[in-house]
Coordinates of C-alpha atoms and ligand atoms in Angstrom, one line a residue:
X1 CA 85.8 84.3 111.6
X2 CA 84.3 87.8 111.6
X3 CA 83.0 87.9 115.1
X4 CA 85.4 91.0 115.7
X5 CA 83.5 93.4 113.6
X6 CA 81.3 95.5 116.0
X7 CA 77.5 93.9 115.8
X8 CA 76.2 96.7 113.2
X9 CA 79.3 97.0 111.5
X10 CA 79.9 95.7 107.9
X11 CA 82.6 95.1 106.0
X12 CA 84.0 97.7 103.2
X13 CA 87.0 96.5 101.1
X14 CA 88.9 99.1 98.9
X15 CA 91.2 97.7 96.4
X16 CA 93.1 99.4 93.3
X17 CA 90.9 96.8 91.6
X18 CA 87.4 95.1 92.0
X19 CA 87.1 91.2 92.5
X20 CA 85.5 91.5 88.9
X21 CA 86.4 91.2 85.6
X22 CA 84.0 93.0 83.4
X23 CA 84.0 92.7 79.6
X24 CA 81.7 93.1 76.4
X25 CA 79.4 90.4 75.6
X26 CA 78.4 90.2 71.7
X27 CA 75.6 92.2 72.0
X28 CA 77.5 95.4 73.5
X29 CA 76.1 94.8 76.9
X30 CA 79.1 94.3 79.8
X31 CA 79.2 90.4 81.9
X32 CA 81.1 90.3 84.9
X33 CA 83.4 87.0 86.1
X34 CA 84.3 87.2 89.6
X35 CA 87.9 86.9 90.3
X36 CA 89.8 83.9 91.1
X37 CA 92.5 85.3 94.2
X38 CA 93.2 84.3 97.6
X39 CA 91.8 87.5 99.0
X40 CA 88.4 87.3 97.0
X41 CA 88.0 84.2 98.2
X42 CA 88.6 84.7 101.5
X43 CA 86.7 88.5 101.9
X44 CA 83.6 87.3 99.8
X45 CA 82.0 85.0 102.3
X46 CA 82.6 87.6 105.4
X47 CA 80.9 90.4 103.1
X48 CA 77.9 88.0 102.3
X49 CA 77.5 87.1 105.7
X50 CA 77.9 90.4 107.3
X51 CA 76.8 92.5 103.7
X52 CA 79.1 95.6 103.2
X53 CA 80.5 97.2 100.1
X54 CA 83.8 96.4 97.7
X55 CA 85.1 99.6 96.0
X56 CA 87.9 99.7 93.0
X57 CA 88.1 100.4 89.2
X58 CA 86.8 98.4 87.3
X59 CA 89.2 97.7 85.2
X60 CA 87.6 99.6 82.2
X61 CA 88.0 103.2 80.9
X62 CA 84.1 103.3 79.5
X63 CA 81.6 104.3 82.3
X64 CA 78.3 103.9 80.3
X65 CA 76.6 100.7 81.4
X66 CA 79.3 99.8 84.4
X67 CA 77.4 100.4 87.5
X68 CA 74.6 98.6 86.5
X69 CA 76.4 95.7 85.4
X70 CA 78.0 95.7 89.2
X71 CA 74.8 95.6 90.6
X72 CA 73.9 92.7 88.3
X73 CA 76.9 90.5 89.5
X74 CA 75.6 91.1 93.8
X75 CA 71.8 91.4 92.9
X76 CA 71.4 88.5 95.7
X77 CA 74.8 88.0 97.3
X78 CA 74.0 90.7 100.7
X79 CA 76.9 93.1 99.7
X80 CA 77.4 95.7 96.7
X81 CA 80.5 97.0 94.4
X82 CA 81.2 100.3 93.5
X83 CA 83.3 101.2 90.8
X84 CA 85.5 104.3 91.2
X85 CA 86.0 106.1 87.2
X86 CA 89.6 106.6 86.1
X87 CA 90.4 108.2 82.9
X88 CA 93.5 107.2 80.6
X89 CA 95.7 109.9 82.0
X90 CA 94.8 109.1 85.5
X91 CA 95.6 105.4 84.8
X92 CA 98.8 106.2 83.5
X93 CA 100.0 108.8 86.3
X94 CA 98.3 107.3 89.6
X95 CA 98.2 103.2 88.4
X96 CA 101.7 102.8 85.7
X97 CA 103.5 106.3 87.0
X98 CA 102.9 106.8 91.1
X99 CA 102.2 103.1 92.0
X100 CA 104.1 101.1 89.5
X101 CA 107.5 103.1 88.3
X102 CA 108.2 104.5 91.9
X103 CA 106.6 103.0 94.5
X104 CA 107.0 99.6 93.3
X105 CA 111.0 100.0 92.4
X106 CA 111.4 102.1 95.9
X107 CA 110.0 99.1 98.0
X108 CA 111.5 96.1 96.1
X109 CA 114.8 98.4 97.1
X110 CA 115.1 99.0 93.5
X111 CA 115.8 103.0 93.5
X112 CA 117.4 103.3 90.5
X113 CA 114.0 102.3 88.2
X114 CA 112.2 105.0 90.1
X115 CA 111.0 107.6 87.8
X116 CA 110.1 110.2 90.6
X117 CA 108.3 112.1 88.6
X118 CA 106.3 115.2 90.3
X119 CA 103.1 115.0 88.5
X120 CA 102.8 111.2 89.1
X121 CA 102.7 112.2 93.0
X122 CA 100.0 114.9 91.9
X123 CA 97.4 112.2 90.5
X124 CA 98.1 109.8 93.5
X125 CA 96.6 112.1 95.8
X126 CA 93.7 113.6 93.4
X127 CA 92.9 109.6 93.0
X128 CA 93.3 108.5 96.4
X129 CA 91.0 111.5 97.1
X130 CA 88.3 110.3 94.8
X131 CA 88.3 106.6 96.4
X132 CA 88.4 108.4 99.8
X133 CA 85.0 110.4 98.5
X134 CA 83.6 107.4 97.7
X135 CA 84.2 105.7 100.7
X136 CA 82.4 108.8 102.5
X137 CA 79.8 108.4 100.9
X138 CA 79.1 104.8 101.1
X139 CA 80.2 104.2 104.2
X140 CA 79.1 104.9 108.0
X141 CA 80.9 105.1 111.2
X142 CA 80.2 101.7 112.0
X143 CA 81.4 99.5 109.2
X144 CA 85.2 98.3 109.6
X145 CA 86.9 99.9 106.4
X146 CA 89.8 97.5 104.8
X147 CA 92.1 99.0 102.5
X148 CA 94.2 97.4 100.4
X149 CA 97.7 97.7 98.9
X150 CA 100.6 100.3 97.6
X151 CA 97.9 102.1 95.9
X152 CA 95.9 103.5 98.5
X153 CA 98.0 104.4 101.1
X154 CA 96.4 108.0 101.2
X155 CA 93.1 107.2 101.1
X156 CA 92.5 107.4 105.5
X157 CA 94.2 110.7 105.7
X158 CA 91.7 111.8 102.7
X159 CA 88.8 110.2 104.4
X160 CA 89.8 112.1 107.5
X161 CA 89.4 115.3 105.9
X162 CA 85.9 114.5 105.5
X163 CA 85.4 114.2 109.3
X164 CA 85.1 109.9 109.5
X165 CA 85.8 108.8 112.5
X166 CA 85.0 105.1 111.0
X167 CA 87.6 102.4 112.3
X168 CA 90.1 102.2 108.7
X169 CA 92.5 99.8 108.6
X170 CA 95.3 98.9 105.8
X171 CA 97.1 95.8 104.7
X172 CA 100.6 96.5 102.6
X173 CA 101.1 93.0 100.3
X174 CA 104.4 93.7 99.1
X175 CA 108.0 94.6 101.3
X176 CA 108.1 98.2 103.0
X177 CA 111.7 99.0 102.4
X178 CA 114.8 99.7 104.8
X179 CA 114.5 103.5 106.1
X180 CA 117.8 104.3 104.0
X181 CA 116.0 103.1 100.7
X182 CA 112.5 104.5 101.8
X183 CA 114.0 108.5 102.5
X184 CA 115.1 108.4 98.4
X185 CA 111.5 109.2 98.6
X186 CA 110.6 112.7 97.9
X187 CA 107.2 112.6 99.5
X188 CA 108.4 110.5 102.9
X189 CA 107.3 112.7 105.1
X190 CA 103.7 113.0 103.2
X191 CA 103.3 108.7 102.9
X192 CA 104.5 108.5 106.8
X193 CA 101.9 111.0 108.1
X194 CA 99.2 109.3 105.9
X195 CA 100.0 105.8 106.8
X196 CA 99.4 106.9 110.6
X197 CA 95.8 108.0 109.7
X198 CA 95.2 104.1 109.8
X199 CA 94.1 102.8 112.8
X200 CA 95.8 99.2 111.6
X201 CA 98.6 99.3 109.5
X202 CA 99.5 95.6 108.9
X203 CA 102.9 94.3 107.2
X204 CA 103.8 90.7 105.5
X205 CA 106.8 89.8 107.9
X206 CA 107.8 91.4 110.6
X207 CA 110.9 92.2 109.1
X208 CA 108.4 94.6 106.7
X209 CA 107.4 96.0 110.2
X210 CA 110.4 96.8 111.4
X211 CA 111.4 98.9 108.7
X212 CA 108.3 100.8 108.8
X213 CA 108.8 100.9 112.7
X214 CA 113.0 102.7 112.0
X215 CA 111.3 104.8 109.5
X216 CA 108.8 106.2 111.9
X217 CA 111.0 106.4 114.6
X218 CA 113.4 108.4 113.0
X219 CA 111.6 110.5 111.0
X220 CA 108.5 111.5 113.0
X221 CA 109.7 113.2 116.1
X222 CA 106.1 112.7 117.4
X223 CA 105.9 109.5 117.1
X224 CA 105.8 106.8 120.0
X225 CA 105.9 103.1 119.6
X226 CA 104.9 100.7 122.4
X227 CA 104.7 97.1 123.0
X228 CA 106.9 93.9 122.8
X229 CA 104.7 91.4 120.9
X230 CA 103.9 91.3 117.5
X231 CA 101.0 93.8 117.5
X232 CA 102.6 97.1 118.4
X233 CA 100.8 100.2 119.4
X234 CA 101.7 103.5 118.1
X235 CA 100.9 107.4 119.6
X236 CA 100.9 109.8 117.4
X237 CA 99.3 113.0 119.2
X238 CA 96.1 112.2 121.3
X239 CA 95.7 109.0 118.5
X240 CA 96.6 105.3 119.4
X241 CA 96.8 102.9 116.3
X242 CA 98.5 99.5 116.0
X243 CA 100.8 97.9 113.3
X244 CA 101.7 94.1 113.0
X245 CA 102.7 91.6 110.7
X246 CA 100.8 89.1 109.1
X247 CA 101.5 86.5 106.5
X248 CA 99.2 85.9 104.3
X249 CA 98.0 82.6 102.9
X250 CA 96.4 80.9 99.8
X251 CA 92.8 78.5 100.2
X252 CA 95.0 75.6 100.8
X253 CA 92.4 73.4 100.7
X254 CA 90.7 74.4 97.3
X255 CA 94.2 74.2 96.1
X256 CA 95.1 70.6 97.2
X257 CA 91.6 69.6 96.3
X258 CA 91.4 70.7 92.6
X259 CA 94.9 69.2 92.7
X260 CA 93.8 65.6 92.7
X261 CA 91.6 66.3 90.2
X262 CA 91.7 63.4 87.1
X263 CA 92.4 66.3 84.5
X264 CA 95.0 67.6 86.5
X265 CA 96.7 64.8 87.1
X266 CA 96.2 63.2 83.3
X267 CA 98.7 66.6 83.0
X268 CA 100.7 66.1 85.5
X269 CA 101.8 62.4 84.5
X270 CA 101.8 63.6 80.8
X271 CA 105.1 66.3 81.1
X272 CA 106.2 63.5 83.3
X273 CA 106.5 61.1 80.8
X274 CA 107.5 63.6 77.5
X275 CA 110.7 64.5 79.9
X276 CA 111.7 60.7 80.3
X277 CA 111.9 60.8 83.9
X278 CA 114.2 64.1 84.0
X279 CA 113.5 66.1 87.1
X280 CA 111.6 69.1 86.4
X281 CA 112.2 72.2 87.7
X282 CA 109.4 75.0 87.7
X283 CA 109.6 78.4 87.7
X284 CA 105.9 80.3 87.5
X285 CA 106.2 84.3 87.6
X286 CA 104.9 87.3 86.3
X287 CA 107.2 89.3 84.2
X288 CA 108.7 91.8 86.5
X289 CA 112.3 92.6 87.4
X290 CA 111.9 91.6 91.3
X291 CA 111.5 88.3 90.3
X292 CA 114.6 88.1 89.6
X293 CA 114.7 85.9 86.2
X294 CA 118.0 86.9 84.4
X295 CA 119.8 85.4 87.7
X296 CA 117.9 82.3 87.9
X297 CA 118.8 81.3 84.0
X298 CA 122.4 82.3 85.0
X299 CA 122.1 79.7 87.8
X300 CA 120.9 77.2 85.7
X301 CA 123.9 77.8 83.6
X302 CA 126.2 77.7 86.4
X303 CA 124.8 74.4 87.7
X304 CA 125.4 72.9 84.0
X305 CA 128.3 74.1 83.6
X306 CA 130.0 73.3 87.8
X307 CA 127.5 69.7 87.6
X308 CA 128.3 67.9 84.2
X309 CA 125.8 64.9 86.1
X310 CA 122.8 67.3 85.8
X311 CA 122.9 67.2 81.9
X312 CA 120.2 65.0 80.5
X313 CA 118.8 64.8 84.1
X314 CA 116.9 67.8 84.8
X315 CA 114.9 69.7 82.7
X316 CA 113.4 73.4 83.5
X317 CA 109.8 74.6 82.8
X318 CA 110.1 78.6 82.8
X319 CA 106.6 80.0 82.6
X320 CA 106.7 83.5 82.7
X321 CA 103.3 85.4 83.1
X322 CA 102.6 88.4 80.4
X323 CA 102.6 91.8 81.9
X324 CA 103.2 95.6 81.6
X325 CA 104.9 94.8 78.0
X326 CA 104.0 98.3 77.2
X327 CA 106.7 99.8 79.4
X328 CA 110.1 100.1 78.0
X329 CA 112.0 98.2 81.2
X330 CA 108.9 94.9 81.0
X331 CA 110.0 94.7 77.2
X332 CA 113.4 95.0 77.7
X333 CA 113.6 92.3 80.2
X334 CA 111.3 90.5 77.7
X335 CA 114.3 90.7 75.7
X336 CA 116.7 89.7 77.7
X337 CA 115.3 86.7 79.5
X338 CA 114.9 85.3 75.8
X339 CA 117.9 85.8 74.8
X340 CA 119.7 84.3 77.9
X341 CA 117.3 81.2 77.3
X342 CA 118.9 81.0 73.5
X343 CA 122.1 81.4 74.7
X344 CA 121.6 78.4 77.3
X345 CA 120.1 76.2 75.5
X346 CA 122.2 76.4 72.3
X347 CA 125.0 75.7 74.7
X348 CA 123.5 72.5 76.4
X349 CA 121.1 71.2 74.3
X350 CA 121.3 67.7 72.1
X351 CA 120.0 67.6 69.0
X352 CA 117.2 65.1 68.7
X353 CA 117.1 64.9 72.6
X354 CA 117.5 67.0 75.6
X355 CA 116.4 70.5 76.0
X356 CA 117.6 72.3 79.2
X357 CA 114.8 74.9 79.2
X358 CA 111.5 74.9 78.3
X359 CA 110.6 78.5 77.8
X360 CA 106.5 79.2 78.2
X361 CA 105.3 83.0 78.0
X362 CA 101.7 83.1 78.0
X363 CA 98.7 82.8 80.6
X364 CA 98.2 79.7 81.8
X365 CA 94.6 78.3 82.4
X366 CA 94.0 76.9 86.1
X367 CA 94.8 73.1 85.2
X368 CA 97.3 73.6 83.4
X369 CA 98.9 75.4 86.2
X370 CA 98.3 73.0 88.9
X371 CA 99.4 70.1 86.5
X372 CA 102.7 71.9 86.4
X373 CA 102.7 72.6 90.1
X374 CA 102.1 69.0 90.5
X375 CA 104.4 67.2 88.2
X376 CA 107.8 69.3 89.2
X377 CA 110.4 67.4 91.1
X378 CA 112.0 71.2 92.5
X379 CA 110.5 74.9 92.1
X380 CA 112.5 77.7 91.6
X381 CA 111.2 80.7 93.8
X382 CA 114.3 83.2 93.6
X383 CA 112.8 86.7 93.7
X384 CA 115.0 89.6 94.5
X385 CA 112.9 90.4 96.9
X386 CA 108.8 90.1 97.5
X387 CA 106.0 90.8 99.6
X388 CA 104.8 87.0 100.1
X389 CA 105.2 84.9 97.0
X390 CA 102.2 83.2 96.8
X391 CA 103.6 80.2 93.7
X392 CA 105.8 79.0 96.9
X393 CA 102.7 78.5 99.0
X394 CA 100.9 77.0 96.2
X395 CA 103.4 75.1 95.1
X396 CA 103.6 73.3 98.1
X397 CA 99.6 72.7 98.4
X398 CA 99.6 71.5 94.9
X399 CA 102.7 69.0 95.5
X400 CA 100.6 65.8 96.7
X401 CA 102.9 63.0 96.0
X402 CA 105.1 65.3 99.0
X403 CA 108.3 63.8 97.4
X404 CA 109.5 67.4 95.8
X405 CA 111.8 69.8 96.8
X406 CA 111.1 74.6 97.4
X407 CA 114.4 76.0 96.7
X408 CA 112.8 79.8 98.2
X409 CA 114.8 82.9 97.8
X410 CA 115.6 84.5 101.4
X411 CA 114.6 87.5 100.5
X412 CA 110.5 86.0 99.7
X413 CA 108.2 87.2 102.6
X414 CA 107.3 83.2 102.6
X415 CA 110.6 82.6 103.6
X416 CA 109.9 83.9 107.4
X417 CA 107.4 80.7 107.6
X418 CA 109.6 78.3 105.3
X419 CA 113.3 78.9 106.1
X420 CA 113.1 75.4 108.0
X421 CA 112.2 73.2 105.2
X422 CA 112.7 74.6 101.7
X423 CA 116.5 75.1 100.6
X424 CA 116.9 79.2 101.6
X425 CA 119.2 81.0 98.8
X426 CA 120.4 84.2 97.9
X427 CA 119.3 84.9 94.5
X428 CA 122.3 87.4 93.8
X429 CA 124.5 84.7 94.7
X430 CA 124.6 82.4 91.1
X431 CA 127.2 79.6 92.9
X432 CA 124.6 79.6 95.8
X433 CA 121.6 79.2 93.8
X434 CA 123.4 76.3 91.5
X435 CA 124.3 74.1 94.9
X436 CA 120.6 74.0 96.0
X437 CA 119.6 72.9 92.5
X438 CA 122.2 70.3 93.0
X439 CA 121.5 69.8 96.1
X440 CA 117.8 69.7 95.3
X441 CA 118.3 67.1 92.4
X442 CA 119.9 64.7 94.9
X443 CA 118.4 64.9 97.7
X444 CA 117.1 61.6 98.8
X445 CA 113.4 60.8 98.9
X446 CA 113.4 60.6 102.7
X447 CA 114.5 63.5 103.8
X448 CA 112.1 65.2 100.7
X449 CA 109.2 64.1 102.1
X450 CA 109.8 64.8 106.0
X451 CA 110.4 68.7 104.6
X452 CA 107.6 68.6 102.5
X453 CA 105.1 67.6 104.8
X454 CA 105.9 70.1 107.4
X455 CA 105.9 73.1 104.5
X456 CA 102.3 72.0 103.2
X457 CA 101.4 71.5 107.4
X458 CA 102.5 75.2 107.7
X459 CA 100.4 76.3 104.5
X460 CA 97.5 74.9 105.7
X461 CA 97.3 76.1 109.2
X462 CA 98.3 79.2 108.1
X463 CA 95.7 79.6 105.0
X464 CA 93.7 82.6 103.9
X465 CA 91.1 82.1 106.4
X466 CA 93.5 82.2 109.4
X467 CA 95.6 85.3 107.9
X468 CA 91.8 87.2 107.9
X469 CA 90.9 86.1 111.6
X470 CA 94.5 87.0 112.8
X471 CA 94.0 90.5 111.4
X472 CA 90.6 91.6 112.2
X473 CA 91.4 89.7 115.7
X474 CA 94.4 92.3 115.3
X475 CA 92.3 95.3 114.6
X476 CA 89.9 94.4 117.4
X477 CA 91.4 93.1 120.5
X478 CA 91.6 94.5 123.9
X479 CA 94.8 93.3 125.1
X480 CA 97.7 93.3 122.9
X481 CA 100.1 90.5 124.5
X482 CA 97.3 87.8 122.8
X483 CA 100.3 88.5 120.0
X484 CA 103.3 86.9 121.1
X485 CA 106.4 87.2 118.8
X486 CA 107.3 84.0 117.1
X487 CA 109.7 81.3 119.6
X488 CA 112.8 82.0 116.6
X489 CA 112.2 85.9 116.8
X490 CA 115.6 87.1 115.8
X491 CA 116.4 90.3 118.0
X492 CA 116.3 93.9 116.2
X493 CA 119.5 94.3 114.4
X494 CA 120.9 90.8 114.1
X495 CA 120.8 89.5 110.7
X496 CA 121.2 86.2 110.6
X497 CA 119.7 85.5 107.0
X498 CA 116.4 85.1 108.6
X499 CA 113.7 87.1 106.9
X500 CA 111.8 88.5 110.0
Ligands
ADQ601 P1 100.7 89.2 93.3 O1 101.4 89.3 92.0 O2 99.3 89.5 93.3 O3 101.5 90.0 94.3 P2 102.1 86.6 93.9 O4 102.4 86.3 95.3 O5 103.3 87.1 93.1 O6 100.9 87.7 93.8 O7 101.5 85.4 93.1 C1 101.1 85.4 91.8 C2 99.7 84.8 91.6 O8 99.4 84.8 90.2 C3 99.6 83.4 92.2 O9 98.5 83.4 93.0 C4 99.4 82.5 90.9 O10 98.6 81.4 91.1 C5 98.8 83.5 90.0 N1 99.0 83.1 88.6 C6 99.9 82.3 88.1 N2 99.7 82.0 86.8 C7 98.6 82.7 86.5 C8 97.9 82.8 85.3 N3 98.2 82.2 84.2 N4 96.8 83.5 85.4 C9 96.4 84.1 86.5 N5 97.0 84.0 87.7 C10 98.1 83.3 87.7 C11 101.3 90.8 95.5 C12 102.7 90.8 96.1 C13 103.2 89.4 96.5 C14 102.1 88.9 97.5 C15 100.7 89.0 97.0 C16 99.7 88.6 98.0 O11 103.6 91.3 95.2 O12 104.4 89.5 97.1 O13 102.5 87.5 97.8 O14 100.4 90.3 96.6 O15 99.8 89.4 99.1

């Protein structure tokens, strides 16, 4: 998998966050639990066999005790983490302000919850700086530098300023937005000219890439994109870089494996039978206003209200994740995701009987999440809009019996791989979303099972491990038509509801 890397070089990771989770055991002293992702899992094995370095915060504001504890957790694992210090203010302008109230709105194509706020800008770059100092200093010219996400997309342009020549590449995970969205952005010209200190910059979907590509091309004069594939090459000056897309995936194996586990499925046949052989339909997301909640109860309502034949039928499982409950807009949404469930089910429900939504808002534990994967009959994935969406992906892994039904909003990254076989919607569109749930409900078991297969066929040739060999094969080769475009490439500006 990692045969790309140049023979000395290792691998350094830089991420907002480590692939720890540190906290205080009883006797004051801090334990470490390595994180469950798809990208731990996937990077972890190519930094033990190759050694290198993972830098992020840790996660905590305390510094006393930290570093040691990190080298506790890799004492014999062949690669090292280094925590990079952020104090409360920093965490609130770089991480909540910069990242998370503009950044995050502006490339969802949400402008109007940016809070473009001067001094957030400010502590992005002092930050980025620091992990860019760090970097320097643990790094050599050899080593194939990853960097990860919205949060660091300064951090080559600082490391440049220190003279590295090392080969940096970067990875966005969620959407880059459409160049009229992305010039609401103050600093445009500053993010462009850092982005092209990468010598990768790699994209979800090529629609993601295309956007960047407009952006480029008509803001930087200088710029000069070349290529016809999906690997494109980009001079800017006397420097050559690349940008492509590529989707990322889950460990599809680990995923269908742990979900034929006894427990599991004890859980699974359990909410089976205490919804008397309803259909369920899950929704699993993280409270945030991409995923587009509020429209997805309306939906429901719609579908009740246009399908009289779903009533006692169907029953949905909303779980939403806790998150960011501290800022004003997470708590109002809070709000008004439970009061639309209220509203729904005091309209639908029968007393002593059927319930049309089952509202969950906690964290889930891993069975418990994979029983639900595995008992729905139809999964809800309607965000707004999103980088990937990895509950489609797993959904599908998880969904053994392959007799159940992805109802994936268009606007999901994962739609550019599933268009074919889940039920494509707009989630703006409440009508639309209501027909695939009816559509969903009676769909016969036939045709259920020839579209499942092929989605969990796609998952698992395109898992984690293939999404890290495709980039670092990316980042590496010589000859750039070894990336074809996809056969059902849709040409530049014809939208034909196909996410590319
Ligand atoms: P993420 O929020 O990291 O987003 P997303 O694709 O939304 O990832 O998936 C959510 C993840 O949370 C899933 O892997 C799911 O299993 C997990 N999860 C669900 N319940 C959980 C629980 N109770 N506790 C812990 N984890 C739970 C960013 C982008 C996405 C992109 C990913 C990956 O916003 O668009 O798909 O990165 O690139």
């Amino acid at each position: 998998m990692d045969t790309h890397l140049s023979p000395s070089g290792r691998l350094v990771v830089v991420s907002n966050r480590l692939p720890v989770v540190l906290a205080k055991d009883v006797d004051g002293t801090w334990v470490t639990r390595t994180g469950s992702g798809g990208l731990v899992t996937a990077l972890l094995p190519v930094l033990r066999h190759r050694g290198g370095i993972w830098i992020g915060w840790s996660g905590v504001n305390e510094v006393a005790g930290v570093d040691e504890a990190l080298e506790r957790a890799t004492d014999d694992t062949g690669y090292t983490l280094k925590g990079v210090a952020l104090n409360t203010e920093e965490v609130n302008k770089f991480y909540l302000g910069f990242s998370n109230e503009i950044i995050w709105p502006l490339f969802h194509d949400l402008q109007s919850l940016c809070n473009f706020d001067p001094a957030y800008w400010r502590t992005y770059c002092e930050v980025n700086r620091r992990y860019a100092k760090i970097l320097a200093d643990n790094s050599c010219k050899d080593d194939f530098i990853w960097v990860h996400d919205y949060h660091l997309m300064n951090v080559a342009a600082e490391l440049r300023l220190t003279q590295s020549r090392a080969h940096i590449a970067f990875f966005l995970h969620i959407p880059f937005p459409p160049l009229d969205i992305f010039v609401k952005l103050p600093w445009r010209f500053n993010l462009l000219r850092a982005l092209l200190e990468y010598d990768l910059i790699g994209f979800q979907t090529l629609r993601d890439q295309r956007n960047f590509e407009q952006c480029v091309r008509t803001l930087m004069d200088e710029v000069c994109v070349s290529g016809q594939g999906q690997v494109l090459s980009l001079r800017v000056g006397d420097r050559v870089l690349r940008m492509g897309s590529f989707p990322i995936g889950i460990d599809s194996n680990a995923f269908e494996k742990h979900a034929i586990d006894p427990e599991v499925g004890a859980m699974a046949e359990l909410l089976n039978s205490q919804l008397s052989n309803r259909q369920l339909i899950l929704g699993v997301d993280r409270l945030d206003y991409t995923k587009g909640l509020p429209l997805r109860l309306e939906a429901l309502r719609n579908a009740l209200q246009r399908y009289p034949e779903l009533h006692q039928r169907i029953t949905l499982i909303q779980v939403v994740i806790p998150s960011r409950e501290d800022i004003p807009q997470y708590f109002d949404l809070k709000m008004r995701i439970e009061r639309l469930v209220g509203e729904i089910n005091g309209q639908f429900t029968r007393p002593g009987g059927w319930v049309p939504i089952h509202y969950v808002f906690r964290n889930l534990t891993r069975v418990e999440l994979l029983a639900y994967y595995r008992a729905a009959h139809i999964a809800l994935v309607t965000p707004l809009k999103d980088g990937m969406n990895l509950v489609a992906k797993e959904y599908c892994a998880c969904s053994v019996e392959e007799d159940s039904v992805l109802i994936l909003s268009e606007f999901a990254g994962a739609a550019a791989q599933l268009q074919n076989d889940a039920l494509l919607v707009n989630p703006y569109d409440i009508e639309g979303v209501a027909d695939a749930i009816y559509h969903a409900y009676n769909m016969d078991v036939t045709e259920r099972y020839a579209r499942m297969r092929r989605l969990r066929t796609t998952i698992r040739e395109q898992d984690i491990f293939w999404w890290v060999d495709a980039y670092l094969r990316a980042a590496f080769a010589t000859d750039l038509s070894a990336f074809p475009l996809p056969e059902d490439f849709v040409p530049h500006d014809d939208f034909a509801g196909i996410p590319y």
